[in-house]
């Protein structure tokens, strides 16, 4: 089996330092199940590629089979795809041959490079995607920011009538620190293969958590990944899932509460908040929607306005932070609401990164000043949660217009309006994203400025109103 990893980082031959493998010298390594060879098909300043060729001895594998439960499945046969297809053998080879690069150990000849995002791509000529096919391949890699190119391979090129195989020729490209790139491959290649060769035990949970650090906890497919990685052994899966916490934000509640208040402080000058909520409310009113979701509802200011209008008979606020939901319940005097009002309103704890059946069946959704708090690689997951799974007829979404930032007297130049903002978009950037979402998911979108409009830089907030055009 073969994997080719390339970079266009300058100088590209720095890849050799990170991997601790000299481009000028091919090397071979003994593994318990065969051999690994490392060599560089190209090593220039502009582009450098390293190949990892793993030879697996299929007969030795079947003969050596032992251990409780055995490997079963494909390995019952002498003739199997193990010599050719990327599988957990490849992960073992990556860990053995590129161990320091995988763990992100600093390289003393190139300080800082291990953590530097590099333009990387990997070609895998035969990657088995059992169960789930190309869709699952994309669901695994796209939320992590990869561009995925996949071509399904025929079972046998000489006998096209035999049809297609479950194997794909795959190229994955992303700009990431090398250790993250390798960790993703280490975990996800066996997940796609779904037929791990070695006995799964407790240290597998530790390995999964170690290599999944920083990305698995927030991956929309983390349950499927964990289940398949741990070969569907329920007790291990439960143990691993219980340990997966979103370590990117150690104090989500604290951050969210501070977030809401800081944003207020910067924007107070214009009482932009009120104008924004007024505009959102008007759009929701105009949609005629009886049922409305407020996604990332924060302290519930929009919920308060919605409750006052008879049109809205079912109102649900969702937020990832317990703390702000408590603040919302307090602000809305939820405990003291008359029964009829209480029945109209619900507060749900949930993340917009995960598919959630509770969000289906609503006429409209508001997403006010929320997307800029999501990591760009995870936006794709959010898009699917909202536009594919929840799929309301109308979505009213707002986000800051970064062009306007030069006009804030209280905002230092070059800064976002809030330190938790992961990005702020210009009008062109927002519109490009929104048009893309609309066309991918069968919506139309139109744009409205919110707040005082400046001839050169536009208005402080930008709003997109999406309307579903396909069922
Ligand atoms: N819509 C409100 C709050 C905006 S602040 C308003 O306009 O006043 C952003 C809110 O998004 C915070 O309350 C934060 O907790 C929430 N949030 C951030 N990431 C989220 C996620 N992944 N899922 C759900 N809510 C999230």
Tab-separated table of C-alpha atoms in Angstrom, residues 16-471:
chain	number	residue	atom	x	y	z
A	16	UNK	CA	12.414	16.150	5.290
A	17	UNK	CA	13.300	17.896	8.572
A	18	UNK	CA	9.797	17.499	9.973
A	19	UNK	CA	9.684	13.808	9.082
A	20	UNK	CA	13.287	13.220	10.171
A	21	UNK	CA	13.882	11.525	6.850
A	22	UNK	CA	16.579	12.791	4.515
A	23	UNK	CA	15.180	13.306	0.980
A	24	UNK	CA	18.458	12.071	-0.509
A	25	UNK	CA	18.370	8.697	1.226
A	26	UNK	CA	15.695	5.989	0.779
A	27	UNK	CA	15.152	3.976	3.962
A	28	UNK	CA	13.419	0.724	4.946
A	29	UNK	CA	11.931	-0.343	8.257
A	30	UNK	CA	10.919	-3.756	9.609
A	31	UNK	CA	7.379	-3.904	10.974
A	32	UNK	CA	5.666	-6.826	12.710
A	33	UNK	CA	3.470	-7.417	9.665
A	34	UNK	CA	5.885	-6.554	6.849
A	35	UNK	CA	8.127	-3.725	5.729
A	36	UNK	CA	7.906	0.016	5.213
A	37	UNK	CA	9.960	1.975	2.695
A	38	UNK	CA	10.334	5.751	2.649
A	39	UNK	CA	11.599	7.645	-0.387
A	40	UNK	CA	11.106	10.999	-2.083
A	41	UNK	CA	9.759	10.945	-5.663
A	42	UNK	CA	10.471	14.699	-5.819
A	43	UNK	CA	12.381	17.052	-3.541
A	44	UNK	CA	12.616	20.607	-4.851
A	45	UNK	CA	12.316	23.987	-3.181
A	46	UNK	CA	8.829	24.501	-4.591
A	47	UNK	CA	7.395	21.066	-4.121
A	48	UNK	CA	8.463	18.045	-2.174
A	49	UNK	CA	6.772	14.636	-1.973
A	50	UNK	CA	7.510	11.712	0.251
A	51	UNK	CA	6.221	8.220	-0.403
A	52	UNK	CA	5.480	5.674	2.300
A	53	UNK	CA	5.261	2.242	0.766
A	54	UNK	CA	4.115	-0.494	3.128
A	55	UNK	CA	4.534	-4.141	2.229
A	56	UNK	CA	2.165	-6.430	4.073
A	57	UNK	CA	2.648	-10.179	4.162
A	58	UNK	CA	-0.945	-11.458	3.807
A	59	UNK	CA	-0.135	-15.096	4.380
A	60	UNK	CA	1.890	-14.359	7.495
A	61	UNK	CA	-1.067	-12.363	8.766
A	62	UNK	CA	-3.513	-15.210	8.456
A	63	UNK	CA	-1.067	-17.748	9.906
A	64	UNK	CA	-0.153	-15.554	12.844
A	65	UNK	CA	-3.751	-14.877	13.733
A	66	UNK	CA	-4.299	-15.172	17.424
A	67	UNK	CA	-5.577	-13.294	20.420
A	68	UNK	CA	-9.059	-13.259	21.955
A	69	UNK	CA	-11.654	-12.982	19.251
A	70	UNK	CA	-9.069	-12.874	16.462
A	71	UNK	CA	-9.317	-10.372	13.685
A	72	UNK	CA	-11.936	-12.236	11.695
A	73	UNK	CA	-13.524	-10.683	8.655
A	74	UNK	CA	-11.225	-10.157	5.715
A	75	UNK	CA	-8.284	-11.783	7.419
A	76	UNK	CA	-9.860	-15.225	7.347
A	77	UNK	CA	-8.677	-15.383	3.767
A	78	UNK	CA	-5.207	-15.702	2.350
A	79	UNK	CA	-6.338	-13.593	-0.568
A	80	UNK	CA	-7.275	-10.231	0.891
A	81	UNK	CA	-6.830	-6.587	0.086
A	82	UNK	CA	-4.399	-5.860	2.921
A	83	UNK	CA	-1.286	-5.593	0.757
A	84	UNK	CA	-2.863	-2.902	-1.410
A	85	UNK	CA	-5.488	-1.008	0.523
A	86	UNK	CA	-4.788	1.743	3.036
A	87	UNK	CA	-5.860	0.439	6.414
A	88	UNK	CA	-4.843	0.399	10.054
A	89	UNK	CA	-1.548	-1.139	8.894
A	90	UNK	CA	-0.857	2.217	7.324
A	91	UNK	CA	-1.596	3.942	10.643
A	92	UNK	CA	0.806	1.627	12.425
A	93	UNK	CA	3.438	2.366	9.769
A	94	UNK	CA	2.884	6.136	10.131
A	95	UNK	CA	3.328	5.861	13.903
A	96	UNK	CA	6.456	3.700	13.576
A	97	UNK	CA	8.158	5.551	10.749
A	98	UNK	CA	6.994	9.144	11.288
A	99	UNK	CA	6.522	8.996	15.077
A	100	UNK	CA	8.110	12.349	15.971
A	101	UNK	CA	6.233	14.150	13.211
A	102	UNK	CA	2.953	12.523	14.299
A	103	UNK	CA	3.385	13.613	17.889
A	104	UNK	CA	4.307	17.151	16.787
A	105	UNK	CA	7.697	17.090	18.494
A	106	UNK	CA	9.555	20.317	17.828
A	107	UNK	CA	12.300	19.939	15.234
A	108	UNK	CA	15.475	21.594	16.503
A	109	UNK	CA	16.719	22.396	12.983
A	110	UNK	CA	13.439	24.121	12.115
A	111	UNK	CA	12.065	25.631	15.345
A	112	UNK	CA	8.359	26.462	15.184
A	113	UNK	CA	7.749	24.549	11.975
A	114	UNK	CA	6.016	21.594	13.648
A	115	UNK	CA	3.152	23.883	14.686
A	116	UNK	CA	3.080	25.930	11.486
A	117	UNK	CA	0.154	25.258	9.140
A	118	UNK	CA	1.619	24.036	5.838
A	119	UNK	CA	-0.080	23.460	2.499
A	120	UNK	CA	-0.216	19.656	2.451
A	121	UNK	CA	-1.848	17.043	0.304
A	122	UNK	CA	-1.875	13.303	0.365
A	123	UNK	CA	-2.589	10.825	-2.387
A	124	UNK	CA	-3.808	7.374	-1.515
A	125	UNK	CA	-4.316	5.172	-4.588
A	126	UNK	CA	-6.588	2.655	-2.845
A	127	UNK	CA	-8.571	3.684	0.187
A	128	UNK	CA	-11.374	1.317	1.161
A	129	UNK	CA	-14.554	3.203	2.097
A	130	UNK	CA	-16.696	0.351	3.339
A	131	UNK	CA	-20.198	1.384	4.369
A	132	UNK	CA	-20.816	5.010	3.633
A	133	UNK	CA	-18.689	5.376	0.485
A	134	UNK	CA	-17.676	8.788	-0.755
A	135	UNK	CA	-20.303	10.604	1.340
A	136	UNK	CA	-18.802	9.268	4.532
A	137	UNK	CA	-15.290	10.052	3.319
A	138	UNK	CA	-16.374	13.673	2.867
A	139	UNK	CA	-18.220	13.760	6.194
A	140	UNK	CA	-15.010	12.688	7.883
A	141	UNK	CA	-12.569	15.087	6.228
A	142	UNK	CA	-14.510	18.160	5.123
A	143	UNK	CA	-15.411	19.360	8.645
A	144	UNK	CA	-11.656	19.362	9.348
A	145	UNK	CA	-11.071	21.742	6.455
A	146	UNK	CA	-9.946	19.302	3.757
A	147	UNK	CA	-10.600	19.475	0.042
A	148	UNK	CA	-11.504	15.949	-0.954
A	149	UNK	CA	-11.091	14.465	-4.430
A	150	UNK	CA	-12.237	10.872	-4.785
A	151	UNK	CA	-12.571	8.489	-7.710
A	152	UNK	CA	-14.208	5.138	-7.157
A	153	UNK	CA	-12.152	2.256	-8.521
A	154	UNK	CA	-13.606	-0.574	-10.569
A	155	UNK	CA	-13.427	-4.022	-9.008
A	156	UNK	CA	-11.249	-5.072	-11.903
A	157	UNK	CA	-10.306	-2.705	-14.706
A	158	UNK	CA	-10.218	-5.633	-17.126
A	159	UNK	CA	-13.781	-6.679	-16.308
A	160	UNK	CA	-15.851	-3.504	-16.152
A	161	UNK	CA	-19.032	-5.604	-16.029
A	162	UNK	CA	-18.081	-6.688	-12.498
A	163	UNK	CA	-18.924	-3.197	-11.404
A	164	UNK	CA	-17.337	-0.923	-8.822
A	165	UNK	CA	-15.332	-1.718	-5.724
A	166	UNK	CA	-15.585	-0.112	-2.313
A	167	UNK	CA	-12.113	1.361	-2.876
A	168	UNK	CA	-11.351	4.926	-3.946
A	169	UNK	CA	-8.373	6.778	-5.281
A	170	UNK	CA	-8.292	9.751	-2.959
A	171	UNK	CA	-6.530	13.057	-2.659
A	172	UNK	CA	-6.911	15.096	0.516
A	173	UNK	CA	-5.570	18.625	0.758
A	174	UNK	CA	-5.505	21.078	3.651
A	175	UNK	CA	-3.336	23.722	5.223
A	176	UNK	CA	-2.516	22.350	8.654
A	177	UNK	CA	0.429	21.639	10.930
A	178	UNK	CA	1.909	18.333	9.760
A	179	UNK	CA	1.183	16.543	13.057
A	180	UNK	CA	-2.520	17.350	12.753
A	181	UNK	CA	-2.609	16.170	9.181
A	182	UNK	CA	-0.953	12.885	10.175
A	183	UNK	CA	-3.229	12.455	13.213
A	184	UNK	CA	-6.293	12.801	11.020
A	185	UNK	CA	-4.962	10.085	8.707
A	186	UNK	CA	-3.912	7.905	11.629
A	187	UNK	CA	-7.441	7.851	13.053
A	188	UNK	CA	-9.609	8.189	9.965
A	189	UNK	CA	-8.001	5.722	7.530
A	190	UNK	CA	-8.893	2.722	9.751
A	191	UNK	CA	-12.322	4.254	10.396
A	192	UNK	CA	-13.003	4.251	6.644
A	193	UNK	CA	-11.630	0.759	6.277
A	194	UNK	CA	-13.791	-0.395	9.190
A	195	UNK	CA	-11.808	-3.595	9.576
A	196	UNK	CA	-9.004	-2.986	12.018
A	197	UNK	CA	-6.409	-5.665	11.986
A	198	UNK	CA	-5.324	-5.797	15.565
A	199	UNK	CA	-7.052	-6.628	18.778
A	200	UNK	CA	-8.732	-3.635	20.283
A	201	UNK	CA	-8.026	-3.099	23.956
A	202	UNK	CA	-7.901	-0.336	26.505
A	203	UNK	CA	-4.804	1.284	25.110
A	204	UNK	CA	-6.751	1.801	21.883
A	205	UNK	CA	-9.004	4.223	23.752
A	206	UNK	CA	-5.920	6.098	24.924
A	207	UNK	CA	-4.512	6.127	21.384
A	208	UNK	CA	-7.752	7.420	19.959
A	209	UNK	CA	-7.954	10.177	22.558
A	210	UNK	CA	-4.313	11.107	22.059
A	211	UNK	CA	-4.456	11.299	18.287
A	212	UNK	CA	-7.929	12.835	18.365
A	213	UNK	CA	-6.815	15.641	20.660
A	214	UNK	CA	-7.975	19.038	19.549
A	215	UNK	CA	-10.359	17.897	16.823
A	216	UNK	CA	-12.287	14.727	17.609
A	217	UNK	CA	-14.371	16.131	20.459
A	218	UNK	CA	-15.990	18.665	18.166
A	219	UNK	CA	-16.146	16.555	15.013
A	220	UNK	CA	-19.770	16.143	13.861
A	221	UNK	CA	-19.094	12.433	13.192
A	222	UNK	CA	-17.256	11.800	16.432
A	223	UNK	CA	-19.645	9.041	17.465
A	224	UNK	CA	-19.300	7.119	14.219
A	225	UNK	CA	-15.540	7.640	14.300
A	226	UNK	CA	-15.252	6.380	17.858
A	227	UNK	CA	-17.528	3.406	17.197
A	228	UNK	CA	-15.670	2.293	14.126
A	229	UNK	CA	-12.201	3.029	15.443
A	230	UNK	CA	-12.913	0.908	18.492
A	231	UNK	CA	-14.370	-1.794	16.308
A	232	UNK	CA	-17.882	-1.399	17.658
A	233	UNK	CA	-17.023	-2.586	21.163
A	234	UNK	CA	-19.673	-0.890	23.180
A	235	UNK	CA	-17.935	-0.575	26.533
A	236	UNK	CA	-14.842	0.977	24.964
A	237	UNK	CA	-16.924	3.308	22.819
A	238	UNK	CA	-18.872	4.537	25.833
A	239	UNK	CA	-15.664	5.041	27.768
A	240	UNK	CA	-14.062	7.003	24.936
A	241	UNK	CA	-17.091	9.185	24.275
A	242	UNK	CA	-17.357	10.023	27.954
A	243	UNK	CA	-13.780	11.279	27.887
A	244	UNK	CA	-14.168	13.362	24.773
A	245	UNK	CA	-14.797	16.890	25.854
A	246	UNK	CA	-14.457	19.980	23.788
A	247	UNK	CA	-11.070	21.071	25.054
A	248	UNK	CA	-10.937	24.044	22.685
A	249	UNK	CA	-12.963	26.057	25.145
A	250	UNK	CA	-12.259	25.002	28.728
A	251	UNK	CA	-14.900	27.333	30.143
A	252	UNK	CA	-17.631	27.576	27.533
A	253	UNK	CA	-20.068	29.124	29.971
A	254	UNK	CA	-17.659	31.758	31.169
A	255	UNK	CA	-16.637	32.641	27.643
A	256	UNK	CA	-20.198	32.924	26.433
A	257	UNK	CA	-21.314	35.160	29.270
A	258	UNK	CA	-18.313	37.459	28.839
A	259	UNK	CA	-18.873	37.304	25.095
A	260	UNK	CA	-22.387	38.621	25.188
A	261	UNK	CA	-21.397	41.469	27.503
A	262	UNK	CA	-18.269	42.541	25.649
A	263	UNK	CA	-20.074	42.652	22.371
A	264	UNK	CA	-22.651	44.860	23.935
A	265	UNK	CA	-20.020	47.250	25.207
A	266	UNK	CA	-18.407	47.790	21.822
A	267	UNK	CA	-21.658	48.206	20.015
A	268	UNK	CA	-23.550	50.208	22.611
A	269	UNK	CA	-22.677	53.501	20.958
A	270	UNK	CA	-25.192	52.873	18.226
A	271	UNK	CA	-27.558	50.646	20.083
A	272	UNK	CA	-26.914	48.497	17.105
A	273	UNK	CA	-28.252	45.561	19.005
A	274	UNK	CA	-31.756	46.972	19.073
A	275	UNK	CA	-31.676	47.864	15.425
A	276	UNK	CA	-30.458	44.396	14.578
A	277	UNK	CA	-33.084	42.597	16.600
A	278	UNK	CA	-35.763	44.887	15.169
A	279	UNK	CA	-34.675	44.045	11.633
A	280	UNK	CA	-34.528	40.320	12.355
A	281	UNK	CA	-37.948	40.443	13.948
A	282	UNK	CA	-39.371	42.268	10.932
A	283	UNK	CA	-37.960	39.620	8.593
A	284	UNK	CA	-39.417	36.808	10.698
A	285	UNK	CA	-42.770	38.574	10.821
A	286	UNK	CA	-42.742	39.026	7.048
A	287	UNK	CA	-42.035	35.321	6.527
A	288	UNK	CA	-45.375	34.519	8.172
A	289	UNK	CA	-43.663	31.757	10.195
A	290	UNK	CA	-45.626	30.488	13.200
A	291	UNK	CA	-42.733	28.424	14.593
A	292	UNK	CA	-39.255	29.900	15.084
A	293	UNK	CA	-35.872	28.709	16.257
A	294	UNK	CA	-33.412	31.181	17.746
A	295	UNK	CA	-30.070	29.438	17.307
A	296	UNK	CA	-27.340	30.730	19.608
A	297	UNK	CA	-30.022	32.648	21.478
A	298	UNK	CA	-27.648	33.992	24.150
A	299	UNK	CA	-29.451	35.846	26.897
A	300	UNK	CA	-32.716	35.678	25.024
A	301	UNK	CA	-33.250	39.232	23.815
A	302	UNK	CA	-34.802	38.086	20.558
A	303	UNK	CA	-36.885	35.479	22.384
A	304	UNK	CA	-38.322	38.250	24.515
A	305	UNK	CA	-39.447	40.159	21.421
A	306	UNK	CA	-40.829	37.043	19.750
A	307	UNK	CA	-42.915	36.214	22.814
A	308	UNK	CA	-44.676	39.558	22.524
A	309	UNK	CA	-46.008	38.764	19.061
A	310	UNK	CA	-49.031	36.554	18.628
A	311	UNK	CA	-47.872	35.280	15.235
A	312	UNK	CA	-45.222	33.132	16.866
A	313	UNK	CA	-46.883	30.165	18.487
A	314	UNK	CA	-43.829	27.970	18.959
A	315	UNK	CA	-40.528	29.567	19.952
A	316	UNK	CA	-37.385	27.619	20.755
A	317	UNK	CA	-34.089	29.131	21.887
A	318	UNK	CA	-30.959	27.001	21.527
A	319	UNK	CA	-27.521	27.697	22.938
A	320	UNK	CA	-24.381	25.741	23.689
A	321	UNK	CA	-23.875	27.481	26.997
A	322	UNK	CA	-25.876	26.439	30.085
A	323	UNK	CA	-24.903	29.665	31.705
A	324	UNK	CA	-26.467	31.963	29.116
A	325	UNK	CA	-29.547	29.737	28.968
A	326	UNK	CA	-29.966	30.304	32.693
A	327	UNK	CA	-29.569	34.026	32.109
A	328	UNK	CA	-32.224	33.815	29.400
A	329	UNK	CA	-34.625	31.904	31.652
A	330	UNK	CA	-34.164	34.583	34.285
A	331	UNK	CA	-34.598	37.481	31.897
A	332	UNK	CA	-37.776	35.956	30.473
A	333	UNK	CA	-39.052	35.133	33.983
A	334	UNK	CA	-39.572	31.672	32.593
A	335	UNK	CA	-40.629	30.194	35.937
A	336	UNK	CA	-43.331	32.755	36.383
A	337	UNK	CA	-44.767	32.751	32.876
A	338	UNK	CA	-48.450	31.899	32.644
A	339	UNK	CA	-49.010	28.341	31.374
A	340	UNK	CA	-50.083	29.400	27.908
A	341	UNK	CA	-46.964	31.501	27.404
A	342	UNK	CA	-44.773	28.797	28.843
A	343	UNK	CA	-46.092	26.331	26.296
A	344	UNK	CA	-45.032	28.621	23.465
A	345	UNK	CA	-41.430	28.839	24.608
A	346	UNK	CA	-38.689	26.289	25.145
A	347	UNK	CA	-34.998	26.632	25.853
A	348	UNK	CA	-32.754	23.857	24.603
A	349	UNK	CA	-29.160	23.134	25.354
A	350	UNK	CA	-27.350	22.035	22.212
A	351	UNK	CA	-24.557	22.764	19.796
A	352	UNK	CA	-25.063	23.896	16.239
A	353	UNK	CA	-22.187	21.672	15.220
A	354	UNK	CA	-24.192	18.503	15.746
A	355	UNK	CA	-27.192	17.199	13.941
A	356	UNK	CA	-30.163	17.522	16.254
A	357	UNK	CA	-33.599	16.140	15.535
A	358	UNK	CA	-35.149	18.607	17.945
A	359	UNK	CA	-34.433	21.338	15.403
A	360	UNK	CA	-36.511	19.793	12.604
A	361	UNK	CA	-40.036	20.921	11.692
A	362	UNK	CA	-39.712	24.687	12.230
A	363	UNK	CA	-40.880	27.351	9.785
A	364	UNK	CA	-38.043	29.763	10.436
A	365	UNK	CA	-34.700	30.091	12.191
A	366	UNK	CA	-32.788	33.148	13.369
A	367	UNK	CA	-29.003	32.946	13.703
A	368	UNK	CA	-28.025	36.327	15.081
A	369	UNK	CA	-24.311	37.125	15.520
A	370	UNK	CA	-23.392	33.477	15.971
A	371	UNK	CA	-21.506	32.156	12.936
A	372	UNK	CA	-18.477	34.344	13.594
A	373	UNK	CA	-18.010	32.385	16.839
A	374	UNK	CA	-17.604	29.109	14.944
A	375	UNK	CA	-14.230	27.895	13.704
A	376	UNK	CA	-14.122	28.240	9.915
A	377	UNK	CA	-13.375	24.522	9.368
A	378	UNK	CA	-16.529	23.702	11.319
A	379	UNK	CA	-18.803	26.015	9.369
A	380	UNK	CA	-19.469	23.184	6.916
A	381	UNK	CA	-20.898	21.100	9.763
A	382	UNK	CA	-23.095	23.980	10.892
A	383	UNK	CA	-24.337	24.482	7.317
A	384	UNK	CA	-25.514	20.897	7.145
A	385	UNK	CA	-27.084	20.943	10.595
A	386	UNK	CA	-29.159	23.989	9.678
A	387	UNK	CA	-29.767	23.845	5.931
A	388	UNK	CA	-29.832	20.104	5.372
A	389	UNK	CA	-31.149	18.561	8.602
A	390	UNK	CA	-33.257	21.239	10.341
A	391	UNK	CA	-34.185	22.787	6.963
A	392	UNK	CA	-36.610	25.564	7.954
A	393	UNK	CA	-38.351	27.464	5.117
A	394	UNK	CA	-36.739	30.738	6.202
A	395	UNK	CA	-33.369	31.475	7.790
A	396	UNK	CA	-32.495	34.971	8.966
A	397	UNK	CA	-28.782	35.215	9.657
A	398	UNK	CA	-26.621	38.159	10.722
A	399	UNK	CA	-22.885	38.670	11.149
A	400	UNK	CA	-20.594	41.707	11.522
A	401	UNK	CA	-19.460	43.522	8.393
A	402	UNK	CA	-15.688	43.777	8.938
A	403	UNK	CA	-15.391	46.703	6.517
A	404	UNK	CA	-17.278	48.838	9.019
A	405	UNK	CA	-14.758	48.209	11.822
A	406	UNK	CA	-12.691	51.255	10.813
A	407	UNK	CA	-15.629	53.372	11.975
A	408	UNK	CA	-15.816	52.070	15.559
A	409	UNK	CA	-14.341	54.648	17.896
A	410	UNK	CA	-13.823	52.006	20.608
A	411	UNK	CA	-12.234	49.336	18.440
A	412	UNK	CA	-8.449	49.110	18.033
A	413	UNK	CA	-7.487	48.878	14.352
A	414	UNK	CA	-7.055	45.394	12.963
A	415	UNK	CA	-9.037	43.837	15.810
A	416	UNK	CA	-12.269	41.915	15.693
A	417	UNK	CA	-15.255	43.282	17.552
A	418	UNK	CA	-14.918	40.523	20.050
A	419	UNK	CA	-11.986	38.377	21.081
A	420	UNK	CA	-14.001	35.201	20.645
A	421	UNK	CA	-14.787	36.018	17.034
A	422	UNK	CA	-13.018	33.503	14.825
A	423	UNK	CA	-13.511	35.660	11.748
A	424	UNK	CA	-15.324	38.739	10.545
A	425	UNK	CA	-16.313	38.977	6.932
A	426	UNK	CA	-16.463	41.768	4.387
A	427	UNK	CA	-19.711	42.085	2.480
A	428	UNK	CA	-18.214	40.251	-0.482
A	429	UNK	CA	-16.995	37.384	1.723
A	430	UNK	CA	-20.335	36.992	3.460
A	431	UNK	CA	-22.263	37.098	0.210
A	432	UNK	CA	-20.018	34.552	-1.422
A	433	UNK	CA	-20.450	32.170	1.497
A	434	UNK	CA	-24.206	32.711	1.654
A	435	UNK	CA	-24.694	32.259	-2.103
A	436	UNK	CA	-22.696	29.032	-1.940
A	437	UNK	CA	-24.810	27.708	0.924
A	438	UNK	CA	-28.033	28.713	-0.824
A	439	UNK	CA	-27.130	26.982	-4.056
A	440	UNK	CA	-25.826	23.842	-2.335
A	441	UNK	CA	-28.884	23.343	-0.188
A	442	UNK	CA	-31.698	24.601	-2.432
A	443	UNK	CA	-32.344	28.061	-0.992
A	444	UNK	CA	-32.401	31.576	-2.406
A	445	UNK	CA	-30.779	34.376	-0.445
A	446	UNK	CA	-31.055	38.153	-0.365
A	447	UNK	CA	-29.055	40.633	1.674
A	448	UNK	CA	-29.962	43.594	3.828
A	449	UNK	CA	-27.779	46.105	5.676
A	450	UNK	CA	-28.489	46.651	9.368
A	451	UNK	CA	-27.585	49.902	11.112
A	452	UNK	CA	-26.399	53.214	9.648
A	453	UNK	CA	-25.041	52.739	6.150
A	454	UNK	CA	-21.767	54.329	5.100
A	455	UNK	CA	-21.190	54.962	1.398
A	456	UNK	CA	-17.756	53.369	1.412
A	457	UNK	CA	-17.849	50.607	4.022
A	458	UNK	CA	-21.547	49.734	4.258
A	459	UNK	CA	-23.423	49.063	7.490
A	460	UNK	CA	-22.076	47.573	10.750
A	461	UNK	CA	-24.139	44.391	10.516
A	462	UNK	CA	-24.976	42.383	7.454
A	463	UNK	CA	-28.007	40.162	7.167
A	464	UNK	CA	-28.903	37.342	4.804
A	465	UNK	CA	-32.463	36.101	4.417
A	466	UNK	CA	-32.553	32.571	3.033
A	467	UNK	CA	-35.713	31.115	1.606
A	468	UNK	CA	-36.089	27.449	0.829
A	469	UNK	CA	-36.763	26.916	-2.869
A	470	UNK	CA	-36.697	23.103	-2.912
A	471	UNK	CA	-38.570	20.799	-0.553
